[in-house]
mmCIF file of N, CA and C in Angstrom:
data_model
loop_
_atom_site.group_PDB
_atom_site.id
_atom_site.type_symbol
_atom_site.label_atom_id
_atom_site.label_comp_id
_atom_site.label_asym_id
_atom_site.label_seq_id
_atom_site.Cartn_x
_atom_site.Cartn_y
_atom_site.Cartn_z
ATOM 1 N N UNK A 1 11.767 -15.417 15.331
ATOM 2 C CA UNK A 1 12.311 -15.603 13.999
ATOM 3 C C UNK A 1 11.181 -15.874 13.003
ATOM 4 N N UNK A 2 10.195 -16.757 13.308
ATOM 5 C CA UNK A 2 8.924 -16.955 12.192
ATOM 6 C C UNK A 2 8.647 -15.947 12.257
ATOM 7 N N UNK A 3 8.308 -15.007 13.209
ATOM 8 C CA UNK A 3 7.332 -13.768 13.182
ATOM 9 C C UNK A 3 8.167 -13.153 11.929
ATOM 10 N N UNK A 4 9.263 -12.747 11.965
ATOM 11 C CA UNK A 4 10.239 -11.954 11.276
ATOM 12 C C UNK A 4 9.909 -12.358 9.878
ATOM 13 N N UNK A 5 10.086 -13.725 9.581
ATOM 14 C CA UNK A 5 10.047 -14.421 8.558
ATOM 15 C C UNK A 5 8.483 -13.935 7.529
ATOM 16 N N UNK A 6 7.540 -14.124 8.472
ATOM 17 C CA UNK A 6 6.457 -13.856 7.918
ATOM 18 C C UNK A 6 5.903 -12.479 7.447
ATOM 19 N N UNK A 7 6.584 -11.803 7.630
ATOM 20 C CA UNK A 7 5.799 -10.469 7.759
ATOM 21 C C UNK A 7 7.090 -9.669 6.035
ATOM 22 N N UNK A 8 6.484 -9.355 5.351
ATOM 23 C CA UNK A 8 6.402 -9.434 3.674
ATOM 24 C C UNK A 8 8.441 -8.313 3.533
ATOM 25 N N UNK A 9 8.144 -7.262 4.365
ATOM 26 C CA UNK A 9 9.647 -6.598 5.117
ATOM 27 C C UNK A 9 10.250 -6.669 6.011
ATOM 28 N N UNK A 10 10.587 -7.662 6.207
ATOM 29 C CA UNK A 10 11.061 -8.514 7.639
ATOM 30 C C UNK A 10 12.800 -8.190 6.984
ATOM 31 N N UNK A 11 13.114 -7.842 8.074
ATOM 32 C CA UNK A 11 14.716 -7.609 8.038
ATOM 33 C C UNK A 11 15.339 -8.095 8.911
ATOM 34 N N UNK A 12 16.930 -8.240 8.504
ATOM 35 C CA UNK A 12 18.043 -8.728 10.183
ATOM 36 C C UNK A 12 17.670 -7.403 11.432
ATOM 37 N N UNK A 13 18.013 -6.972 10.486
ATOM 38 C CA UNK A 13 17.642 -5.125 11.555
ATOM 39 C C UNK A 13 16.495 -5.475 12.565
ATOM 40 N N UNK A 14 15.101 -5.831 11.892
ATOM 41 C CA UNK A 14 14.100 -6.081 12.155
ATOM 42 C C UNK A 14 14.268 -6.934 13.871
ATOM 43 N N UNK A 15 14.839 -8.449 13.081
ATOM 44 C CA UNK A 15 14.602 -9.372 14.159
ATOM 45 C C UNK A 15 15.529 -9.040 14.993
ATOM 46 N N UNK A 16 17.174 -8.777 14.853
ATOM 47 C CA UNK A 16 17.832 -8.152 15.991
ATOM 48 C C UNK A 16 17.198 -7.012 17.078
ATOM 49 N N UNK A 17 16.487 -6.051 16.485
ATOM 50 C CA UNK A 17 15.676 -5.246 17.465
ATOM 51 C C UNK A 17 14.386 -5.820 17.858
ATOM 52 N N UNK A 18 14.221 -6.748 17.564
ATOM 53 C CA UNK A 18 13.008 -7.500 18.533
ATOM 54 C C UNK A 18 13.341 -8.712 19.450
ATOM 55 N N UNK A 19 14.694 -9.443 19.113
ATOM 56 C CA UNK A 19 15.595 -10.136 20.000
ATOM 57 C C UNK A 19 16.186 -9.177 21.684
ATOM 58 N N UNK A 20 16.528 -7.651 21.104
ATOM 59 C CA UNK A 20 16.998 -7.030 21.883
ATOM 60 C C UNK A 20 15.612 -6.353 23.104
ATOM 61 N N UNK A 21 14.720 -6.495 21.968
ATOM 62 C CA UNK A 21 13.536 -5.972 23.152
ATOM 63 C C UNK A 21 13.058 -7.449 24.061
ATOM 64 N N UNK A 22 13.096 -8.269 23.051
ATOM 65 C CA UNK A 22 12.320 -9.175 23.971
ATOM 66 C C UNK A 22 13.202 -10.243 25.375
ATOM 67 N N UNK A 23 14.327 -10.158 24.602
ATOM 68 C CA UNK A 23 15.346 -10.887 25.698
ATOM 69 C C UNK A 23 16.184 -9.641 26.469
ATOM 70 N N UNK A 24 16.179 -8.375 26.530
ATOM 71 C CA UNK A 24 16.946 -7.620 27.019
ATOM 72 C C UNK A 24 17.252 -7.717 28.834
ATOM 73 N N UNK A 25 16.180 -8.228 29.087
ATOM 74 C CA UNK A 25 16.370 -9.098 30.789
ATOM 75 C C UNK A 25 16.666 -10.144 31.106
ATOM 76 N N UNK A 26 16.575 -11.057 30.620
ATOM 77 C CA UNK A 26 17.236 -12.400 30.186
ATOM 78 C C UNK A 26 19.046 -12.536 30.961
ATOM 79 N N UNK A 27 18.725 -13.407 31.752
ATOM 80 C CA UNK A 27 20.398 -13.507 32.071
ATOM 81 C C UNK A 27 21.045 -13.938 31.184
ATOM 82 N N UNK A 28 21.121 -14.992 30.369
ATOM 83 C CA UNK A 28 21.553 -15.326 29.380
ATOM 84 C C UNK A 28 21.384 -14.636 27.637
ATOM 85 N N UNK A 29 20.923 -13.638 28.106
ATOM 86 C CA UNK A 29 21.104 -12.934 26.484
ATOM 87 C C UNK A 29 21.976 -11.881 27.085
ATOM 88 N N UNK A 30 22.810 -11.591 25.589
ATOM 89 C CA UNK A 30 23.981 -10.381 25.963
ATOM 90 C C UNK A 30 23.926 -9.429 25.017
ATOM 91 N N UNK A 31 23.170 -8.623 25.000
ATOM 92 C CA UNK A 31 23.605 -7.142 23.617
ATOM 93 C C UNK A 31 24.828 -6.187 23.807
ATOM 94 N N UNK A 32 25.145 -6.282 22.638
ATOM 95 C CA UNK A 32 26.515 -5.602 22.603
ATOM 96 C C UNK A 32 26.224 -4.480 23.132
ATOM 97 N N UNK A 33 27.234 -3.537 23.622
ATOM 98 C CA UNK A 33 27.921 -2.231 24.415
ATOM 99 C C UNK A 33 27.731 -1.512 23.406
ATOM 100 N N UNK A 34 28.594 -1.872 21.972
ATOM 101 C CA UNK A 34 28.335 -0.632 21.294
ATOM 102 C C UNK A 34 27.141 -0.999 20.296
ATOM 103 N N UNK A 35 26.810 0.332 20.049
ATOM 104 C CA UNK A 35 25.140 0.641 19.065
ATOM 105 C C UNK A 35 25.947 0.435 17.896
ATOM 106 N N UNK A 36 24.731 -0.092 16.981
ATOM 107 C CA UNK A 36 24.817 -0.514 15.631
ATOM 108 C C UNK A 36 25.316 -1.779 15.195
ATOM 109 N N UNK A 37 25.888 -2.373 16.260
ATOM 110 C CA UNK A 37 26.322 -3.723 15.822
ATOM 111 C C UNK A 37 25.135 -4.928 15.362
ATOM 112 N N UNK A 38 26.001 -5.961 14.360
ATOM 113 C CA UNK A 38 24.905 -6.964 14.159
ATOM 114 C C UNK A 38 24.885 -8.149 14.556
ATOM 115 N N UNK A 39 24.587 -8.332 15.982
ATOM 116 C CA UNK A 39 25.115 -9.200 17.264
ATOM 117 C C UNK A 39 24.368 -9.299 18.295
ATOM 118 N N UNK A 40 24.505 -10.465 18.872
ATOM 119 C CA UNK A 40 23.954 -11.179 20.097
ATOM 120 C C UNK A 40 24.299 -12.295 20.882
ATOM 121 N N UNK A 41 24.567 -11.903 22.033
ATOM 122 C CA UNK A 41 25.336 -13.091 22.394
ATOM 123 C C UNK A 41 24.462 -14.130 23.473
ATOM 124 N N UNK A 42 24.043 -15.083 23.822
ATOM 125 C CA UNK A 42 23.381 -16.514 24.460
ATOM 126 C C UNK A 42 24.637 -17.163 24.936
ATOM 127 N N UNK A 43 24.462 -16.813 26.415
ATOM 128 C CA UNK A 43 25.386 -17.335 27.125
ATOM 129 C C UNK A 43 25.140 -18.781 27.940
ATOM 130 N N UNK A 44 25.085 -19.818 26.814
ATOM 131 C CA UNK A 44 25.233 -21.162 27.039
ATOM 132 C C UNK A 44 26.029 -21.755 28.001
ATOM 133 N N UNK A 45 25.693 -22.997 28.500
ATOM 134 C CA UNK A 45 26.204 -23.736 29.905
ATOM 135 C C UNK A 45 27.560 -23.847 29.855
ATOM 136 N N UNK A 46 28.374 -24.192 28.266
ATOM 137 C CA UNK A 46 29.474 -24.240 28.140
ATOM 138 C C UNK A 46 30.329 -23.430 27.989
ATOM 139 N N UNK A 47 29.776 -21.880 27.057
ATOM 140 C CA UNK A 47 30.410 -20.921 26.756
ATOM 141 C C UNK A 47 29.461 -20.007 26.536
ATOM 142 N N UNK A 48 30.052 -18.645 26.225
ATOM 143 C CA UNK A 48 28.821 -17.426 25.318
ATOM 144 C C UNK A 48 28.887 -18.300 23.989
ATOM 145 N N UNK A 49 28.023 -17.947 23.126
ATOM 146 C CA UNK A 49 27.908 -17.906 21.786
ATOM 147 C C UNK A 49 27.264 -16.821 20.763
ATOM 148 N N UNK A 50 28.177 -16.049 20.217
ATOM 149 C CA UNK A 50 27.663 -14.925 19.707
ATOM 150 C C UNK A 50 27.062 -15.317 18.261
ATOM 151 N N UNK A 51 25.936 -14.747 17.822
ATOM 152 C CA UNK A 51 25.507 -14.904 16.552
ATOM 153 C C UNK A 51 25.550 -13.360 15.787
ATOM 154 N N UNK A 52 26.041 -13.387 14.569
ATOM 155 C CA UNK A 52 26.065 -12.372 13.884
ATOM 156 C C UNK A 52 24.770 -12.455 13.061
ATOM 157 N N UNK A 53 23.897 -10.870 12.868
ATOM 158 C CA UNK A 53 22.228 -11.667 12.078
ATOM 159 C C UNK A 53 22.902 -11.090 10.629
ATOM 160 N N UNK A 54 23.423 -11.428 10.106
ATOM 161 C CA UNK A 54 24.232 -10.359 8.699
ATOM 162 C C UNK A 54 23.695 -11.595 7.954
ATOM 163 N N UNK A 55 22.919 -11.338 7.253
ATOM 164 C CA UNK A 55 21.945 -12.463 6.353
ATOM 165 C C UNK A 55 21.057 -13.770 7.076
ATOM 166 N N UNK A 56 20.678 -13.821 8.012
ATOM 167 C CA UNK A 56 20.197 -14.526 9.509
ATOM 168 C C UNK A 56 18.917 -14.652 8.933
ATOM 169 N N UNK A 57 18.088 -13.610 8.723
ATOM 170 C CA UNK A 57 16.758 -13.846 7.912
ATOM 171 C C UNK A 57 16.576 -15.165 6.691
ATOM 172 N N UNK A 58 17.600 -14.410 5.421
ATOM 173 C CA UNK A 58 17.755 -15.580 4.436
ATOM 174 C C UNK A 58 18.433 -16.717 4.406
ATOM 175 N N UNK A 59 19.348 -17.125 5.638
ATOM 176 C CA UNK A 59 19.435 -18.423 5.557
ATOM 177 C C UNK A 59 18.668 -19.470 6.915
ATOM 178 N N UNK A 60 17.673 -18.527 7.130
ATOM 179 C CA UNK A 60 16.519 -18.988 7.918
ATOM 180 C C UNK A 60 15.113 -19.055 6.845
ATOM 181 N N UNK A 61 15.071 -18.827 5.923
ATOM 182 C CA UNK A 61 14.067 -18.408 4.861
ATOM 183 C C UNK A 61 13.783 -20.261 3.735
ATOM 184 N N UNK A 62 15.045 -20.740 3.762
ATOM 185 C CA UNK A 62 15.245 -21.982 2.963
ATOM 186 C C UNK A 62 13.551 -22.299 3.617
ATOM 187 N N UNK A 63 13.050 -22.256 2.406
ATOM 188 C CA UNK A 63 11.351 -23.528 2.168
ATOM 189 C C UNK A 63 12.182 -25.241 1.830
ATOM 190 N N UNK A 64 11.197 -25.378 2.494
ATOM 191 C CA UNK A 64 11.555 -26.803 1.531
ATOM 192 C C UNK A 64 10.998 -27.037 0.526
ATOM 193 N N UNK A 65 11.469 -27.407 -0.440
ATOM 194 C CA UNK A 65 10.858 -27.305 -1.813
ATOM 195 C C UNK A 65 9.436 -27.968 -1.704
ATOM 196 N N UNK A 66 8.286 -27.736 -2.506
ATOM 197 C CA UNK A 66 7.323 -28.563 -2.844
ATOM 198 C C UNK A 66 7.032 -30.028 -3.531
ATOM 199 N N UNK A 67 8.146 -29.682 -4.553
ATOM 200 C CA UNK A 67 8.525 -31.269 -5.246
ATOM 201 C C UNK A 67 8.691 -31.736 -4.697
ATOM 202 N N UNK A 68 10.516 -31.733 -3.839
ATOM 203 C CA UNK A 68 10.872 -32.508 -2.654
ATOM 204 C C UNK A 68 9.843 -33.286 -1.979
ATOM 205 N N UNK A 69 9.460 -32.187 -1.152
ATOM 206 C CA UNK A 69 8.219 -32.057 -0.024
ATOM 207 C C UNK A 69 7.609 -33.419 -0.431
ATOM 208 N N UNK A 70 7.349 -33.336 -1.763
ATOM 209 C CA UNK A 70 6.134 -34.766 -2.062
ATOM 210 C C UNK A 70 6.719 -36.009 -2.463
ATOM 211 N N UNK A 71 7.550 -35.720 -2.747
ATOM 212 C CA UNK A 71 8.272 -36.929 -2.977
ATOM 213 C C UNK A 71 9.083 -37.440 -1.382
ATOM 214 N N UNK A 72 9.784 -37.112 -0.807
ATOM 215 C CA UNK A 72 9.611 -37.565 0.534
ATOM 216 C C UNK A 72 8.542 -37.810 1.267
ATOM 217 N N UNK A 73 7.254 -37.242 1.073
ATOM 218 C CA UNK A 73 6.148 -37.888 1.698
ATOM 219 C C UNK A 73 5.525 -39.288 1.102
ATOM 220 N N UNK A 74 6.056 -39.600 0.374
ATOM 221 C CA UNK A 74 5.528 -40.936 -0.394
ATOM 222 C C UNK A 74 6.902 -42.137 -0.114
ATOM 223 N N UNK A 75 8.041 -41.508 0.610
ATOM 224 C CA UNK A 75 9.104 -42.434 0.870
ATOM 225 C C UNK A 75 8.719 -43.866 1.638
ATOM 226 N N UNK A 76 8.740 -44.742 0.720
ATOM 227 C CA UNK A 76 8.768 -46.210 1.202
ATOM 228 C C UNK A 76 9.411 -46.349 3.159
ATOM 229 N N UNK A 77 10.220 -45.142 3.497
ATOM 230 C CA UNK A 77 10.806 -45.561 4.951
ATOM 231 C C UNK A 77 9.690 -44.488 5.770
ATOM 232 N N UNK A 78 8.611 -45.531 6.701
ATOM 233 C CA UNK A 78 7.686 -44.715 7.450
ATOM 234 C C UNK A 78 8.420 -43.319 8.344
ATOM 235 N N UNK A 79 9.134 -43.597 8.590
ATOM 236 C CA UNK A 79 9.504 -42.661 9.294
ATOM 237 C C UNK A 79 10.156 -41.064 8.209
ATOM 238 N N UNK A 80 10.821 -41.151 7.680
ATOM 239 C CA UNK A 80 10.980 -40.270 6.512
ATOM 240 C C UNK A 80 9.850 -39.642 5.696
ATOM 241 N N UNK A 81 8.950 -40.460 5.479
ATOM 242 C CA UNK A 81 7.304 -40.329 5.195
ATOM 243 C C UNK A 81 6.437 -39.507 6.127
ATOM 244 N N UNK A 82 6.846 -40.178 7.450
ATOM 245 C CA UNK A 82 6.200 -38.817 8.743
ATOM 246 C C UNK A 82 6.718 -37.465 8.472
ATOM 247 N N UNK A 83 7.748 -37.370 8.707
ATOM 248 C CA UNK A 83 8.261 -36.476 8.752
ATOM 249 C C UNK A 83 8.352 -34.807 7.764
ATOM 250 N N UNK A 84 8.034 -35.849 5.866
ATOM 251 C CA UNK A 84 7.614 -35.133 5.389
ATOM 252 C C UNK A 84 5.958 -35.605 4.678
ATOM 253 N N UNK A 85 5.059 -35.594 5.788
ATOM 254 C CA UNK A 85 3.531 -35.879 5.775
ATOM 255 C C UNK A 85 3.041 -34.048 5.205
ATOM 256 N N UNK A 86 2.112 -34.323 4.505
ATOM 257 C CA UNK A 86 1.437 -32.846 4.238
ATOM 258 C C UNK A 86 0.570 -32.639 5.392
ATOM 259 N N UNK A 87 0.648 -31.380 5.897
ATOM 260 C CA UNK A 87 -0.012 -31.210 7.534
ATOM 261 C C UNK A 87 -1.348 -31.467 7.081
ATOM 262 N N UNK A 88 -2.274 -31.688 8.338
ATOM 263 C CA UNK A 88 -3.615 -31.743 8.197
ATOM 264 C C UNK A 88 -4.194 -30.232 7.486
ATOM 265 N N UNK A 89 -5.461 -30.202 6.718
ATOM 266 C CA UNK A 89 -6.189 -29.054 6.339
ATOM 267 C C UNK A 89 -6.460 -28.179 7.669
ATOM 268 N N UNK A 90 -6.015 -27.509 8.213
ATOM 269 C CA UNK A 90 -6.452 -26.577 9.013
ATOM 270 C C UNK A 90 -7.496 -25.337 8.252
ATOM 271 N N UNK A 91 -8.858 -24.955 9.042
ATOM 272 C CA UNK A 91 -9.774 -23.865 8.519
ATOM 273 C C UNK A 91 -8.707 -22.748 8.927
ATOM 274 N N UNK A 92 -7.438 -22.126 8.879
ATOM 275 C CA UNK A 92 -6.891 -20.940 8.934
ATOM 276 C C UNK A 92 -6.936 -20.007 8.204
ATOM 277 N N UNK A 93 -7.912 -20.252 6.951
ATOM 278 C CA UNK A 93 -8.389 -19.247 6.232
ATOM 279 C C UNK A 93 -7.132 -18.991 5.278
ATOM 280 N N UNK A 94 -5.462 -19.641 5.017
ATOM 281 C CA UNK A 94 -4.960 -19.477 4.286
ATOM 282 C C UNK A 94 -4.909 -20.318 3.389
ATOM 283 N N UNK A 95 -4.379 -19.693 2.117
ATOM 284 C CA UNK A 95 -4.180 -21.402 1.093
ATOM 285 C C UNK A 95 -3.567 -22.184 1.351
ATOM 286 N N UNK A 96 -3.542 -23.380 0.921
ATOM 287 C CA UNK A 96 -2.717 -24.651 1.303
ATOM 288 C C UNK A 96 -1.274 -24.785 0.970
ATOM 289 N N UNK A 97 -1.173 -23.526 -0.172
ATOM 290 C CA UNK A 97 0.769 -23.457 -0.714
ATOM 291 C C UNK A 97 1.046 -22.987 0.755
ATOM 292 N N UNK A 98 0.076 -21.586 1.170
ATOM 293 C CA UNK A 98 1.085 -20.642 1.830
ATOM 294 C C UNK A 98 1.116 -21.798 3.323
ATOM 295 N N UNK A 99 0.175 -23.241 3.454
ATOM 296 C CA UNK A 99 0.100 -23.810 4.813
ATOM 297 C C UNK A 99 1.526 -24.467 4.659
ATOM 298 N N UNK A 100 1.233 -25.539 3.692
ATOM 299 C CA UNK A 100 2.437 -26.260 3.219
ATOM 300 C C UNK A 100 4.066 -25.967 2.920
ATOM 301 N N UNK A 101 4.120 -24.639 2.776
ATOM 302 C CA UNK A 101 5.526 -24.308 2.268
ATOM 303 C C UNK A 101 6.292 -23.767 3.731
ATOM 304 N N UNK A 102 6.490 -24.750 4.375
ATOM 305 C CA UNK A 102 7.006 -24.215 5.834
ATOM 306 C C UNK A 102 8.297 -24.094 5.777
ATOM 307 N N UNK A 103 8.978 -22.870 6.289
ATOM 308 C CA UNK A 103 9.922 -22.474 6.491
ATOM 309 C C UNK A 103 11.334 -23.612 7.574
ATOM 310 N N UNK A 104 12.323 -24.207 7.451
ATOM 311 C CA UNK A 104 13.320 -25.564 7.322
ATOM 312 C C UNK A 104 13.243 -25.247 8.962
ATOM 313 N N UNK A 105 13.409 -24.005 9.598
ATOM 314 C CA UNK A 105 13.861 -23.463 11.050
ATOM 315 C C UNK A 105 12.368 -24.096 11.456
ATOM 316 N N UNK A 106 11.195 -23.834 11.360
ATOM 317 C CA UNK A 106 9.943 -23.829 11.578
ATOM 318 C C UNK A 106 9.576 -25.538 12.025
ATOM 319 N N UNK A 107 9.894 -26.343 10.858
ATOM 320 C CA UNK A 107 10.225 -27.379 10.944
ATOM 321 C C UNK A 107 11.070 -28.223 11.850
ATOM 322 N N UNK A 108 12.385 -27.557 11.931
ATOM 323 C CA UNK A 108 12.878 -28.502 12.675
ATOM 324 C C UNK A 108 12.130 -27.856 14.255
ATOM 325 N N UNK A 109 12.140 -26.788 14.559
ATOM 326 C CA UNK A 109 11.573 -26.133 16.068
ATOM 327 C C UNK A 109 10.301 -27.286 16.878
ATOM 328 N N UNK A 110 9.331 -27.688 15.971
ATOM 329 C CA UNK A 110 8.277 -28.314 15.814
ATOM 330 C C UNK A 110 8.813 -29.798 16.068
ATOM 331 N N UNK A 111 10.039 -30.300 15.406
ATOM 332 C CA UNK A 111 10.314 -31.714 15.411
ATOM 333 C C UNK A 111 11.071 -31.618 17.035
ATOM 334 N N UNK A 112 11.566 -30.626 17.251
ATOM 335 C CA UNK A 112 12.408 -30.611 18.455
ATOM 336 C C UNK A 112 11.768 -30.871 19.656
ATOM 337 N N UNK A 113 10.099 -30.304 19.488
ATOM 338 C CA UNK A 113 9.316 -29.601 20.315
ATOM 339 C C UNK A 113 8.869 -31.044 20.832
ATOM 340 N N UNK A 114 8.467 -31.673 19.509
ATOM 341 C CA UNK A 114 8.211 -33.139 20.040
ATOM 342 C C UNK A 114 8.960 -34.117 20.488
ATOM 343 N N UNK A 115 9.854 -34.210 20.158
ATOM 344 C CA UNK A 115 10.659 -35.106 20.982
ATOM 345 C C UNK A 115 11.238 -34.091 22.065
ATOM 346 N N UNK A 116 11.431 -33.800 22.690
ATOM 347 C CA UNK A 116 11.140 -32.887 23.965
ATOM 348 C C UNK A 116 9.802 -33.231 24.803
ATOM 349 N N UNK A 117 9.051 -33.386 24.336
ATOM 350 C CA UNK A 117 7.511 -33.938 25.083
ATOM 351 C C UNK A 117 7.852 -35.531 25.373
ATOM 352 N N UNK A 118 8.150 -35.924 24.248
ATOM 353 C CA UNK A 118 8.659 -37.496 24.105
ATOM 354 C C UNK A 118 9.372 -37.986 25.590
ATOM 355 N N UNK A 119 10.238 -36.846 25.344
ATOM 356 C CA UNK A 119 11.817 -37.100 26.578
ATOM 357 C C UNK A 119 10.906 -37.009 28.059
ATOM 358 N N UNK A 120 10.005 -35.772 28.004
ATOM 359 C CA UNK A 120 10.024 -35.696 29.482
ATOM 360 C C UNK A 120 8.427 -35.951 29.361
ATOM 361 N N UNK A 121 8.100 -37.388 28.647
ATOM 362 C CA UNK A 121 6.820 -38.573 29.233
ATOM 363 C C UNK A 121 7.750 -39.567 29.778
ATOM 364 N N UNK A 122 9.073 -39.721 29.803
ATOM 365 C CA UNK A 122 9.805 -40.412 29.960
ATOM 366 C C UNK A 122 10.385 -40.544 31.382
ATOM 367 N N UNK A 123 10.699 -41.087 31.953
ATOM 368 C CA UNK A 123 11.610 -40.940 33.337
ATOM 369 C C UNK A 123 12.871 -41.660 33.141
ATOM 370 N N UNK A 124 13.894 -40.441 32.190
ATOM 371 C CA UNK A 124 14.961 -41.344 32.178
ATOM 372 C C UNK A 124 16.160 -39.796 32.669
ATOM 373 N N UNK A 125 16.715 -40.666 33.036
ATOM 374 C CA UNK A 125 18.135 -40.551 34.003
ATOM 375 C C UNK A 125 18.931 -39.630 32.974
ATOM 376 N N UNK A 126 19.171 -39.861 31.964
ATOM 377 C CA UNK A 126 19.863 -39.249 31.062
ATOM 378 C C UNK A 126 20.086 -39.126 28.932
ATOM 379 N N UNK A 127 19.822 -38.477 28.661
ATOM 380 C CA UNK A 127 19.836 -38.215 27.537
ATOM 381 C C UNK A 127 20.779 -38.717 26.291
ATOM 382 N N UNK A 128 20.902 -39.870 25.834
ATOM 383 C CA UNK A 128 21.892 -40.119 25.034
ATOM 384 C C UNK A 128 22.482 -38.508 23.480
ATOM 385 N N UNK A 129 23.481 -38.611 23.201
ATOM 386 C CA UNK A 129 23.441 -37.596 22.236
ATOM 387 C C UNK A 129 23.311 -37.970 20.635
ATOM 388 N N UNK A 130 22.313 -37.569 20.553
ATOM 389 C CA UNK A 130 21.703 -37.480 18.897
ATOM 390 C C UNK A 130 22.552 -37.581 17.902
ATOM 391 N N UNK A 131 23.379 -36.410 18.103
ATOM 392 C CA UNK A 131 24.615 -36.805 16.637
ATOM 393 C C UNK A 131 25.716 -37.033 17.036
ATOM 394 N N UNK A 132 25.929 -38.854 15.924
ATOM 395 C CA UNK A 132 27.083 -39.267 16.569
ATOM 396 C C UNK A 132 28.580 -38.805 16.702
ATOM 397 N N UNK A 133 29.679 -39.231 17.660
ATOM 398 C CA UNK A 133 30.869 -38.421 17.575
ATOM 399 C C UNK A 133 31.867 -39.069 16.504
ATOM 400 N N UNK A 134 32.120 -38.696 15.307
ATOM 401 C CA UNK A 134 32.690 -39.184 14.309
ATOM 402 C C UNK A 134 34.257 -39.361 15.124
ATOM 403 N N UNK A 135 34.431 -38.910 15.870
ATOM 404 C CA UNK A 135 36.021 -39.491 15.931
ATOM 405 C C UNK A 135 36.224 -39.731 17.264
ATOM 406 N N UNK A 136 35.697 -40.771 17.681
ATOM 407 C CA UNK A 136 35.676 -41.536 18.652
ATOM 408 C C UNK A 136 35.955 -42.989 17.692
#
């Protein structure tokens, strides 16, 4: 999906035919039977789950604003402040808008990634769930 994202004509078309090449062996990926559809199905522990990519690009595209961006990095609550920290200067040879303006999917992938490392420095038995069940 970043790849897709980044590249200046990046289309649904685009990333669906590179979903279909790259997971097409995958037990858990499912491409539709019939051609032309805009679909994919990830057959999760509980159920399939089909995603339609019919605007998938642009509501994967949300930047987080720059204003925002800085004004949450100056938030009095450390942790809210981490979270939106301006990354270190990396020499990647790009400017600092195009470092800084990270794409919301990109972001959270990265926050996931770490607490995932977090979990399994851990030796625990079981995983409490993150978001609470409002109607309990």
């Amino acid at each position: 999906l970043a790849d897709e994202l980044s590249v200046p004509k990046g289309s649904d078309k685009g990333f669906l035919d590179k979903c279909h090449t790259a997971h097409q062996s995958h037990p858990y990926y499912e491409k539709p039977r019939q051609g032309g559809l805009t679909i994919f199905t990830v057959k999760h522990y509980a159920q399939p789950v089909t995603y339609n990519t019919v605007d998938f690009l642009d509501k994967n595209r949300n930047k987080i604003d720059d204003y925002m961006n800085n004004v949450l990095s100056q938030c009095t609550n450390p942790v809210v402040a981490k979270l939106f920290a301006k990354p270190e200067a990396a020499n990647t040879g790009r400017s600092s808008l195009a470092s800084h303006s990270v794409a919301v999917s990109v972001n959270f992938s990265q926050s996931l990634s770490s607490l995932m490392q977090n979990i399994s420095k851990t030796q625990s038995h079981f995983v409490r769930c993150i978001k609470p069940n409002d109607f309990r």
